[in-house]
């Protein structure tokens, strides 16, 4: 009953927001999780609460119809209230009706003798009769068909076409082991195909990405979390787009890299795998030789190759745990740069180390004290990854929330423009702060947004603000990837006849180079979330690449 109770509070609050025409941001999943925290609900029920709430919310208008057309429902509720001295919440009944009609098991998740289960089962005949009526009115056969019809789509609602995962090099270490596990995974499928589209509806196929090493796509119906490689942390689920920023930066084993907005940590673990494993393997003569991290020397022993920033308390814990699960030894810093905890083997010579800084990246080097800390602890870091908070317009799980927001389209448009402007300003300021750090030579900026104001416009604003930086050219930014910056995003910077640049200090040729340096992945069309990435490098003749 706890799951239905907790789900009721969240569902009721979501519906109230919809009825009040209040705007909310983020995916439905993240909103449910945040409300779960807001109401201080039991974490052990979170997975079930999420599934129960999100499915009922998606089917809300259907359940409204089924419930509103029940005969004598008020009399039945009055009788139940008289017998039990309490009346069930309408949304609790909605959750149970959804489970009874549309869940996989088609039953209310309560003991058979529970009075509410008996009550809803008593309504079963009427509910099924109303469902048949609803099907005829809307000319549909299944609930999924109705949802597809409502969204004007021809495929499953608001979910990725395929699932991506990559090898976790830190758990494999040697080239022999990497090749063995890779082949073992491929052999688990009947066919290795040459496009991700071929795996979308076929459980027997696997696709190896042509742009990102050791990245694979499989059908959404393939249960990655149940396979042995996942349980052994030898593979990590990660969307295709979020691997691109590291390819742009051309990470090598001599780099020191900051992940400035790191949690939950997929990019950080991929970064560690590149620095400690991939790049060193490529320079080894003996493929079977086990890799050991390079020694920094006594004067640098406190500085790790990778540091990850996260200011939120819980997210920094999540980040720390994810790094340990991925195979790294971690040292976690407090906001005052004192060590909060570290793994037992952190100082072992052969350990692969990552520092977790529980603090705000934007405070780094922002005053005299922090400048001194930067000189002692961060002076070696020459590259950075920045994937700051964004609108999330490229992610899945937003359809229901977008529909909720658009009840009042005029209000939605005005509020959304205001929200995007604030996000764009924040994103620009965070990357700008990184560009001021004296020893950085390269950085990547990325978002899971499809909005120009958060993507190409941020790139232009940064280049105007920092003339000592330039974009990493297309020839060095995954040149085989075809989808680049949007032409429409740069139209306002070019004269009507297309012959002159309207930007001070940036030529027409440079505008085109900037457009080509930007990388876009379109939601669904490119196999995953909508994503944007662009690399920057400091204008130095001997810029380390």
Coordinates of C-alpha atoms in Angstrom, one line a residue:
X1 CA 0.0 0.0 0.0
X2 CA 3.0 2.3 0.6
X3 CA 3.6 2.5 -3.2
X4 CA 0.0 3.6 -3.9
X5 CA 0.1 6.1 -1.0
X6 CA 3.4 7.7 -2.2
X7 CA 2.3 7.7 -5.8
X8 CA -1.0 9.3 -4.9
X9 CA 0.7 12.3 -3.4
X10 CA 2.9 12.8 -6.4
X11 CA 0.1 12.2 -9.0
X12 CA -2.3 14.5 -7.2
X13 CA 0.4 17.3 -7.1
X14 CA 1.1 16.8 -10.8
X15 CA -2.6 17.0 -11.8
X16 CA -3.0 20.1 -9.6
X17 CA -0.1 21.8 -11.4
X18 CA -1.8 20.9 -14.7
X19 CA -5.1 22.3 -13.7
X20 CA -3.5 25.5 -12.3
X21 CA -1.6 25.9 -15.6
X22 CA 1.7 26.1 -13.7
X23 CA 4.9 25.6 -15.7
X24 CA 7.4 22.9 -14.7
X25 CA 10.7 22.0 -16.3
X26 CA 12.7 18.8 -16.8
X27 CA 11.6 15.3 -17.6
X28 CA 8.7 13.6 -16.0
X29 CA 11.2 11.1 -14.4
X30 CA 13.2 13.9 -12.8
X31 CA 10.1 15.7 -11.6
X32 CA 8.8 12.5 -9.9
X33 CA 12.1 11.9 -8.3
X34 CA 12.3 15.5 -7.0
X35 CA 8.7 15.3 -5.6
X36 CA 9.7 12.0 -4.0
X37 CA 12.4 13.9 -2.2
X38 CA 10.1 16.9 -1.5
X39 CA 7.6 14.7 0.3
X40 CA 10.4 12.8 2.1
X41 CA 9.1 9.4 0.8
X42 CA 10.8 6.1 1.4
X43 CA 13.7 5.6 -1.1
X44 CA 13.2 1.8 -1.3
X45 CA 9.8 2.4 -3.0
X46 CA 11.2 5.0 -5.6
X47 CA 11.4 2.6 -8.5
X48 CA 7.9 1.3 -8.1
X49 CA 6.5 4.7 -7.3
X50 CA 8.1 6.1 -10.5
X51 CA 6.7 3.3 -12.7
X52 CA 3.2 3.5 -11.1
X53 CA 3.0 7.3 -11.3
X54 CA 4.4 7.8 -14.8
X55 CA 2.2 5.2 -16.4
X56 CA -1.0 6.5 -14.7
X57 CA -0.1 10.1 -15.6
X58 CA 0.4 9.1 -19.3
X59 CA -3.0 7.4 -19.3
X60 CA -4.8 10.1 -17.3
X61 CA -7.4 11.2 -19.9
X62 CA -8.2 7.6 -20.6
X63 CA -8.7 6.8 -16.9
X64 CA -10.7 10.0 -16.5
X65 CA -13.2 8.7 -19.1
X66 CA -13.4 5.2 -17.5
X67 CA -13.9 6.6 -14.1
X68 CA -16.4 9.3 -15.0
X69 CA -18.6 6.8 -16.8
X70 CA -18.8 4.4 -13.9
X71 CA -22.4 3.9 -12.8
X72 CA -23.4 4.7 -9.2
X73 CA -19.7 5.4 -8.3
X74 CA -20.7 8.0 -5.7
X75 CA -23.1 5.5 -4.0
X76 CA -20.4 2.8 -4.0
X77 CA -17.9 5.2 -2.4
X78 CA -20.4 6.3 0.2
X79 CA -21.1 2.7 1.1
X80 CA -17.4 1.9 1.3
X81 CA -16.9 5.0 3.5
X82 CA -19.7 3.9 5.8
X83 CA -18.1 0.4 6.1
X84 CA -14.5 1.4 6.6
X85 CA -15.0 4.9 8.1
X86 CA -12.7 6.4 5.4
X87 CA -13.1 7.3 1.7
X88 CA -10.3 6.5 -0.7
X89 CA -8.5 9.2 -2.6
X90 CA -9.7 9.4 -6.2
X91 CA -6.1 9.3 -7.5
X92 CA -5.4 6.2 -5.4
X93 CA -8.2 4.6 -7.3
X94 CA -6.8 5.9 -10.6
X95 CA -3.5 4.2 -9.9
X96 CA -5.2 0.9 -9.1
X97 CA -7.4 1.2 -12.2
X98 CA -4.3 1.7 -14.3
X99 CA -2.7 -1.4 -12.8
X100 CA -5.8 -3.4 -13.3
X101 CA -6.3 -2.5 -17.0
X102 CA -3.0 -1.5 -18.4
X103 CA -0.1 -3.0 -16.4
X104 CA 1.8 -6.0 -17.5
X105 CA 0.2 -8.3 -14.9
X106 CA -3.2 -6.6 -15.0
X107 CA -3.9 -6.7 -11.3
X108 CA -3.9 -4.4 -8.3
X109 CA -0.7 -4.7 -6.4
X110 CA -2.3 -5.4 -3.0
X111 CA -3.1 -8.6 -1.0
X112 CA -6.3 -10.3 -2.2
X113 CA -8.1 -9.5 1.1
X114 CA -7.4 -5.8 1.1
X115 CA -10.6 -3.8 1.0
X116 CA -9.4 -1.4 -1.8
X117 CA -8.4 -4.3 -4.1
X118 CA -11.8 -5.9 -3.5
X119 CA -13.5 -2.5 -4.3
X120 CA -11.6 -1.9 -7.6
X121 CA -12.0 -5.5 -8.7
X122 CA -15.7 -5.0 -8.1
X123 CA -15.6 -2.2 -10.7
X124 CA -13.7 -4.4 -13.2
X125 CA -16.7 -5.3 -15.3
X126 CA -17.8 -1.7 -15.7
X127 CA -14.2 -0.5 -16.3
X128 CA -13.7 -3.0 -19.1
X129 CA -17.0 -2.1 -20.6
X130 CA -16.1 1.6 -20.6
X131 CA -12.6 0.8 -22.1
X132 CA -14.4 -1.0 -25.0
X133 CA -16.5 2.1 -25.5
X134 CA -13.4 4.4 -25.4
X135 CA -11.7 2.1 -28.0
X136 CA -14.7 2.4 -30.4
X137 CA -14.9 6.2 -30.0
X138 CA -11.2 6.8 -30.7
X139 CA -10.9 3.9 -33.2
X140 CA -8.0 2.3 -31.5
X141 CA -7.3 -1.3 -30.3
X142 CA -4.6 -0.7 -27.6
X143 CA -3.6 1.9 -25.1
X144 CA -0.2 2.3 -26.9
X145 CA -2.0 2.9 -30.2
X146 CA -4.0 5.7 -28.5
X147 CA -0.9 7.3 -27.2
X148 CA 0.8 7.1 -30.6
X149 CA -2.3 8.7 -32.1
X150 CA -2.3 11.5 -29.5
X151 CA 1.4 12.3 -30.1
X152 CA 1.1 12.1 -33.9
X153 CA 3.9 9.5 -34.1
X154 CA 4.3 6.1 -35.6
X155 CA 6.6 4.5 -33.0
X156 CA 6.7 4.0 -29.2
X157 CA 6.0 7.1 -27.2
X158 CA 8.9 9.3 -26.0
X159 CA 11.6 6.6 -25.7
X160 CA 14.9 6.2 -27.5
X161 CA 14.9 4.0 -30.7
X162 CA 17.9 2.0 -29.4
X163 CA 19.9 1.5 -26.2
X164 CA 23.6 2.4 -26.1
X165 CA 26.4 1.0 -24.0
X166 CA 30.2 1.0 -24.0
X167 CA 33.0 -1.1 -22.7
X168 CA 34.4 0.1 -19.3
X169 CA 38.1 0.0 -20.1
X170 CA 39.1 0.5 -16.5
X171 CA 37.6 -3.0 -15.6
X172 CA 39.3 -4.6 -18.6
X173 CA 42.8 -2.9 -18.6
X174 CA 44.7 -5.0 -21.2
X175 CA 44.0 -5.1 -24.9
X176 CA 43.7 -8.9 -24.8
X177 CA 40.9 -8.6 -22.2
X178 CA 39.2 -5.7 -24.1
X179 CA 39.2 -7.7 -27.4
X180 CA 38.0 -10.8 -25.6
X181 CA 35.0 -9.2 -23.9
X182 CA 34.2 -7.2 -27.0
X183 CA 34.1 -10.4 -29.1
X184 CA 32.2 -12.2 -26.4
X185 CA 29.5 -9.5 -26.4
X186 CA 29.2 -9.5 -30.2
X187 CA 29.0 -13.3 -30.3
X188 CA 26.0 -13.1 -28.0
X189 CA 24.0 -11.7 -31.0
X190 CA 23.3 -13.5 -34.3
X191 CA 24.1 -10.5 -36.5
X192 CA 26.6 -7.6 -36.3
X193 CA 25.0 -4.9 -38.5
X194 CA 26.4 -1.7 -40.1
X195 CA 23.7 0.8 -38.8
X196 CA 22.0 1.4 -35.5
X197 CA 18.6 1.5 -37.4
X198 CA 19.0 -2.3 -38.0
X199 CA 18.9 -3.1 -34.3
X200 CA 15.9 -1.0 -33.4
X201 CA 13.4 -3.8 -33.8
X202 CA 15.7 -6.8 -33.7
X203 CA 16.9 -8.4 -30.5
X204 CA 19.3 -10.6 -32.6
X205 CA 21.4 -7.6 -33.8
X206 CA 24.2 -5.4 -32.4
X207 CA 25.8 -2.3 -33.9
X208 CA 29.3 -1.1 -33.2
X209 CA 29.6 2.7 -33.5
X210 CA 31.8 4.0 -36.2
X211 CA 32.6 7.3 -34.4
X212 CA 33.1 6.3 -30.8
X213 CA 35.4 3.4 -29.9
X214 CA 33.9 0.5 -28.0
X215 CA 30.4 1.9 -28.1
X216 CA 27.5 -0.4 -29.1
X217 CA 23.7 -0.1 -29.9
X218 CA 21.2 -2.8 -29.2
X219 CA 17.4 -3.1 -29.2
X220 CA 15.5 -1.4 -26.4
X221 CA 14.0 -4.8 -25.6
X222 CA 17.5 -6.2 -24.8
X223 CA 17.9 -6.3 -21.0
X224 CA 21.4 -4.9 -20.6
X225 CA 21.1 -4.7 -16.8
X226 CA 20.6 -8.5 -16.6
X227 CA 23.6 -9.5 -18.6
X228 CA 26.8 -10.6 -16.8
X229 CA 29.0 -7.8 -18.3
X230 CA 26.8 -5.2 -16.7
X231 CA 26.8 -6.9 -13.4
X232 CA 30.6 -7.1 -13.5
X233 CA 30.8 -3.3 -14.4
X234 CA 32.5 -4.3 -17.6
X235 CA 30.0 -2.3 -19.6
X236 CA 28.3 1.1 -18.8
X237 CA 25.0 2.3 -20.3
X238 CA 25.7 5.7 -21.9
X239 CA 24.0 7.6 -24.7
X240 CA 25.9 8.1 -27.9
X241 CA 25.9 11.9 -27.7
X242 CA 27.4 12.2 -24.3
X243 CA 30.5 10.4 -25.6
X244 CA 31.2 13.0 -28.2
X245 CA 32.8 15.8 -26.0
X246 CA 35.7 13.5 -25.1
X247 CA 36.4 12.6 -28.7
X248 CA 36.5 16.3 -29.6
X249 CA 39.1 17.0 -26.8
X250 CA 41.5 14.3 -28.1
X251 CA 42.4 13.1 -24.6
X252 CA 45.8 11.6 -24.2
X253 CA 47.6 10.0 -21.3
X254 CA 49.7 13.1 -20.5
X255 CA 46.6 15.3 -20.0
X256 CA 45.2 16.5 -16.8
X257 CA 41.4 17.0 -17.2
X258 CA 38.7 18.7 -15.2
X259 CA 35.1 17.5 -15.5
X260 CA 33.4 20.7 -14.2
X261 CA 29.8 19.6 -13.9
X262 CA 30.4 15.9 -13.4
X263 CA 27.5 14.1 -11.7
X264 CA 26.2 11.4 -12.3
X265 CA 29.6 10.6 -13.8
X266 CA 29.3 8.8 -17.2
X267 CA 31.6 11.3 -18.9
X268 CA 34.0 11.2 -16.0
X269 CA 34.4 7.4 -16.1
X270 CA 34.8 7.5 -19.8
X271 CA 37.4 10.2 -19.4
X272 CA 39.3 8.1 -16.8
X273 CA 39.2 5.1 -19.2
X274 CA 40.7 7.2 -22.0
X275 CA 43.5 8.6 -19.8
X276 CA 44.5 5.5 -17.9
X277 CA 43.8 2.8 -20.5
X278 CA 42.9 3.7 -24.1
X279 CA 45.7 6.1 -24.9
X280 CA 48.4 4.1 -23.2
X281 CA 47.4 0.9 -24.9
X282 CA 47.7 2.7 -28.3
X283 CA 51.4 3.4 -27.5
X284 CA 52.3 0.0 -26.1
X285 CA 54.2 -2.6 -28.1
X286 CA 52.9 -5.6 -26.0
X287 CA 49.1 -5.6 -26.1
X288 CA 48.9 -8.0 -23.2
X289 CA 50.9 -5.8 -20.9
X290 CA 48.9 -4.5 -18.0
X291 CA 48.7 -0.7 -17.7
X292 CA 50.0 1.2 -14.7
X293 CA 49.3 4.9 -14.2
X294 CA 52.3 7.1 -14.9
X295 CA 54.0 8.4 -11.8
X296 CA 53.8 12.1 -11.4
X297 CA 57.0 12.5 -9.3
X298 CA 57.1 13.5 -5.7
X299 CA 56.4 17.2 -6.3
X300 CA 53.1 16.3 -8.1
X301 CA 52.0 13.2 -6.1
X302 CA 48.9 15.1 -4.8
X303 CA 47.6 15.8 -8.3
X304 CA 45.5 13.2 -10.1
X305 CA 45.0 13.1 -13.9
X306 CA 41.2 13.6 -13.4
X307 CA 39.2 15.8 -11.1
X308 CA 35.4 16.0 -11.1
X309 CA 33.4 18.8 -9.6
X310 CA 29.9 18.5 -8.2
X311 CA 28.4 21.1 -5.7
X312 CA 25.2 19.2 -4.7
X313 CA 25.6 17.0 -1.6
X314 CA 23.7 13.9 -2.8
X315 CA 24.9 14.2 -6.4
X316 CA 28.5 14.3 -5.2
X317 CA 27.9 11.1 -3.3
X318 CA 26.4 9.5 -6.4
X319 CA 29.4 10.6 -8.4
X320 CA 31.8 9.2 -5.9
X321 CA 30.0 5.8 -5.7
X322 CA 29.8 5.6 -9.5
X323 CA 33.5 6.1 -9.9
X324 CA 34.3 3.5 -7.3
X325 CA 31.9 1.0 -9.0
X326 CA 33.6 1.8 -12.4
X327 CA 36.9 0.7 -10.9
X328 CA 38.6 3.9 -9.8
X329 CA 40.2 4.8 -6.5
X330 CA 38.7 8.1 -5.3
X331 CA 39.5 10.9 -3.0
X332 CA 36.7 13.3 -2.1
X333 CA 37.3 16.9 -1.1
X334 CA 35.1 19.1 1.0
X335 CA 34.2 22.6 -0.3
X336 CA 37.2 24.0 1.7
X337 CA 39.6 21.7 -0.1
X338 CA 40.1 19.4 2.9
X339 CA 39.9 15.7 2.2
X340 CA 36.6 14.2 3.4
X341 CA 37.3 10.6 2.5
X342 CA 39.4 8.4 0.2
X343 CA 39.5 4.8 -0.8
X344 CA 42.0 2.5 0.9
X345 CA 44.1 1.9 -2.2
X346 CA 44.1 5.5 -3.5
X347 CA 47.9 5.9 -3.0
X348 CA 48.8 2.5 -4.5
X349 CA 51.2 2.9 -7.4
X350 CA 49.0 1.0 -9.9
X351 CA 45.7 2.6 -8.9
X352 CA 43.6 4.7 -11.3
X353 CA 42.8 7.8 -9.4
X354 CA 40.0 10.3 -9.6
X355 CA 39.5 13.3 -7.3
X356 CA 36.0 14.3 -6.5
X357 CA 35.6 18.0 -5.4
X358 CA 32.4 18.5 -3.6
X359 CA 32.1 22.2 -4.5
X360 CA 31.2 24.8 -7.1
X361 CA 33.5 24.9 -10.1
X362 CA 32.7 28.6 -10.5
X363 CA 34.4 29.4 -7.2
X364 CA 37.7 28.1 -8.5
X365 CA 40.3 30.9 -8.8
X366 CA 37.6 33.5 -8.0
X367 CA 39.4 35.2 -5.1
X368 CA 43.0 35.6 -3.7
X369 CA 42.7 32.5 -1.5
X370 CA 41.3 30.3 -4.3
X371 CA 43.9 31.6 -6.7
X372 CA 46.6 30.3 -4.4
X373 CA 44.8 27.0 -4.1
X374 CA 44.6 26.9 -7.9
X375 CA 48.3 27.4 -8.2
X376 CA 49.1 24.6 -5.8
X377 CA 46.4 22.0 -6.7
X378 CA 45.1 22.8 -10.2
X379 CA 48.0 24.2 -12.1
X380 CA 48.5 21.0 -14.1
X381 CA 45.0 20.8 -15.6
X382 CA 45.1 21.7 -19.3
X383 CA 41.7 20.5 -20.5
X384 CA 38.2 20.7 -19.3
X385 CA 34.7 19.2 -19.9
X386 CA 31.7 21.5 -19.3
X387 CA 28.2 20.0 -19.6
X388 CA 26.2 22.5 -17.4
X389 CA 22.6 22.5 -16.5
X390 CA 20.3 23.0 -19.5
X391 CA 16.7 22.8 -20.6
X392 CA 17.0 19.1 -21.4
X393 CA 14.9 19.6 -24.5
X394 CA 16.8 16.8 -26.2
X395 CA 16.1 14.1 -23.7
X396 CA 13.3 11.5 -23.5
X397 CA 10.5 11.4 -21.0
X398 CA 9.4 15.0 -21.5
X399 CA 6.4 14.6 -23.7
X400 CA 3.9 14.5 -20.9
X401 CA 5.4 17.5 -19.2
X402 CA 5.6 19.5 -22.4
X403 CA 1.9 18.7 -23.0
X404 CA 1.2 19.8 -19.4
X405 CA 3.0 23.1 -19.9
X406 CA 1.4 23.9 -23.2
X407 CA -2.2 23.9 -21.8
X408 CA -1.8 27.7 -21.8
X409 CA 0.4 28.1 -24.9
X410 CA 0.9 31.9 -24.6
X411 CA 1.9 31.7 -21.0
X412 CA 4.2 28.7 -21.7
X413 CA 5.9 30.5 -24.6
X414 CA 6.7 33.6 -22.4
X415 CA 7.9 31.6 -19.4
X416 CA 10.0 29.3 -21.6
X417 CA 11.7 32.2 -23.3
X418 CA 12.6 33.7 -19.9
X419 CA 13.8 30.3 -18.6
X420 CA 16.0 29.7 -21.7
X421 CA 17.5 33.1 -21.5
X422 CA 18.6 32.6 -17.9
X423 CA 20.0 29.1 -18.7
X424 CA 22.0 30.5 -21.7
X425 CA 23.4 33.3 -19.5
X426 CA 24.4 30.7 -16.8
X427 CA 26.0 28.4 -19.4
X428 CA 28.0 31.2 -21.0
X429 CA 29.2 32.5 -17.6
X430 CA 30.4 29.0 -16.5
X431 CA 32.4 28.3 -19.7
X432 CA 33.7 31.9 -19.6
X433 CA 35.0 31.2 -16.1
X434 CA 36.8 28.1 -17.4
X435 CA 38.4 30.1 -20.2
X436 CA 39.9 32.5 -17.7
X437 CA 41.8 29.7 -16.0
X438 CA 45.4 30.4 -17.1
X439 CA 46.6 26.8 -17.8
X440 CA 43.6 25.5 -19.8
X441 CA 44.4 25.0 -23.5
X442 CA 41.3 23.1 -24.6
X443 CA 37.7 22.6 -23.4
X444 CA 34.5 21.1 -24.7
X445 CA 31.0 22.6 -24.1
X446 CA 27.9 20.4 -24.5
X447 CA 24.2 20.2 -23.7
X448 CA 21.4 17.8 -24.1
X449 CA 19.3 20.7 -25.5
X450 CA 18.1 21.3 -29.1
X451 CA 17.7 25.1 -28.5
X452 CA 19.9 27.5 -30.5
X453 CA 20.0 29.9 -27.5
X454 CA 21.8 27.2 -25.4
X455 CA 24.0 26.0 -28.2
X456 CA 25.3 28.0 -31.2
X457 CA 24.4 31.3 -29.5
X458 CA 26.5 30.4 -26.5
X459 CA 29.4 29.5 -28.8
X460 CA 29.3 32.9 -30.5
X461 CA 28.9 34.8 -27.2
X462 CA 32.0 33.1 -25.8
X463 CA 34.1 33.8 -28.9
X464 CA 33.1 37.5 -28.8
X465 CA 33.9 37.6 -25.1
X466 CA 37.2 35.7 -25.3
X467 CA 39.1 36.6 -28.5
X468 CA 42.0 34.6 -27.3
X469 CA 40.0 31.4 -27.8
X470 CA 38.8 29.8 -31.0
X471 CA 36.8 26.7 -31.9
X472 CA 38.5 23.4 -32.5
X473 CA 38.1 23.0 -36.3
X474 CA 35.9 20.4 -37.9
X475 CA 39.0 18.5 -39.1
X476 CA 39.8 17.8 -35.4
X477 CA 36.2 17.4 -34.2
X478 CA 35.0 14.0 -35.3
X479 CA 35.3 15.1 -39.0
X480 CA 33.3 12.1 -40.2
X481 CA 30.2 13.2 -38.4
X482 CA 28.0 15.0 -40.9
X483 CA 25.4 16.9 -38.8
X484 CA 27.0 20.2 -37.8
X485 CA 25.7 23.6 -36.5
X486 CA 22.4 24.9 -37.8
X487 CA 22.5 27.4 -40.7
X488 CA 19.5 29.2 -39.2
X489 CA 21.5 29.8 -36.0
X490 CA 24.1 31.9 -37.8
X491 CA 21.8 33.7 -40.2
X492 CA 21.5 36.8 -37.9
X493 CA 25.3 37.2 -38.0
X494 CA 25.5 37.5 -41.8
X495 CA 24.4 40.3 -44.1
X496 CA 21.3 39.8 -46.2
X497 CA 23.3 39.3 -49.4
X498 CA 25.4 36.7 -47.6
X499 CA 28.7 38.4 -48.3
X500 CA 29.6 40.1 -45.0
X501 CA 29.9 39.2 -41.4
X502 CA 28.0 41.4 -38.9
X503 CA 30.2 40.3 -36.0
X504 CA 33.0 42.5 -34.9
X505 CA 36.3 40.7 -35.1
X506 CA 34.9 37.5 -36.7
X507 CA 35.0 37.1 -40.5
X508 CA 32.5 35.4 -42.8
X509 CA 34.9 32.5 -43.3
X510 CA 35.3 32.2 -39.5
X511 CA 31.5 32.1 -39.0
X512 CA 31.3 29.2 -41.4
X513 CA 34.2 27.5 -39.6
X514 CA 32.4 28.0 -36.3
X515 CA 29.2 26.4 -37.7
X516 CA 31.2 23.4 -39.0
X517 CA 32.9 23.0 -35.6
X518 CA 29.6 22.7 -33.8
X519 CA 28.2 19.1 -33.6
X520 CA 24.6 18.2 -33.3
X521 CA 22.9 14.9 -32.8
X522 CA 19.2 15.0 -33.5
X523 CA 16.8 13.2 -31.2
X524 CA 15.8 9.9 -32.7
X525 CA 17.3 10.6 -36.1
X526 CA 20.8 9.9 -34.7
X527 CA 19.8 7.0 -32.5
X528 CA 19.5 8.7 -29.1
X529 CA 18.9 12.0 -27.3
X530 CA 19.2 15.4 -28.9
X531 CA 22.8 16.6 -28.1
X532 CA 25.1 19.5 -28.9
X533 CA 28.9 19.8 -28.5
X534 CA 31.6 22.2 -29.5
X535 CA 35.3 22.3 -28.7
X536 CA 37.4 25.4 -27.9
X537 CA 41.2 25.9 -27.8
X538 CA 43.3 28.8 -26.7
X539 CA 45.0 30.7 -29.5
X540 CA 48.6 29.7 -28.8
X541 CA 51.1 28.8 -31.5
X542 CA 52.3 25.8 -29.6
X543 CA 48.9 24.8 -28.3
X544 CA 49.1 21.3 -26.8
X545 CA 46.7 19.0 -28.6

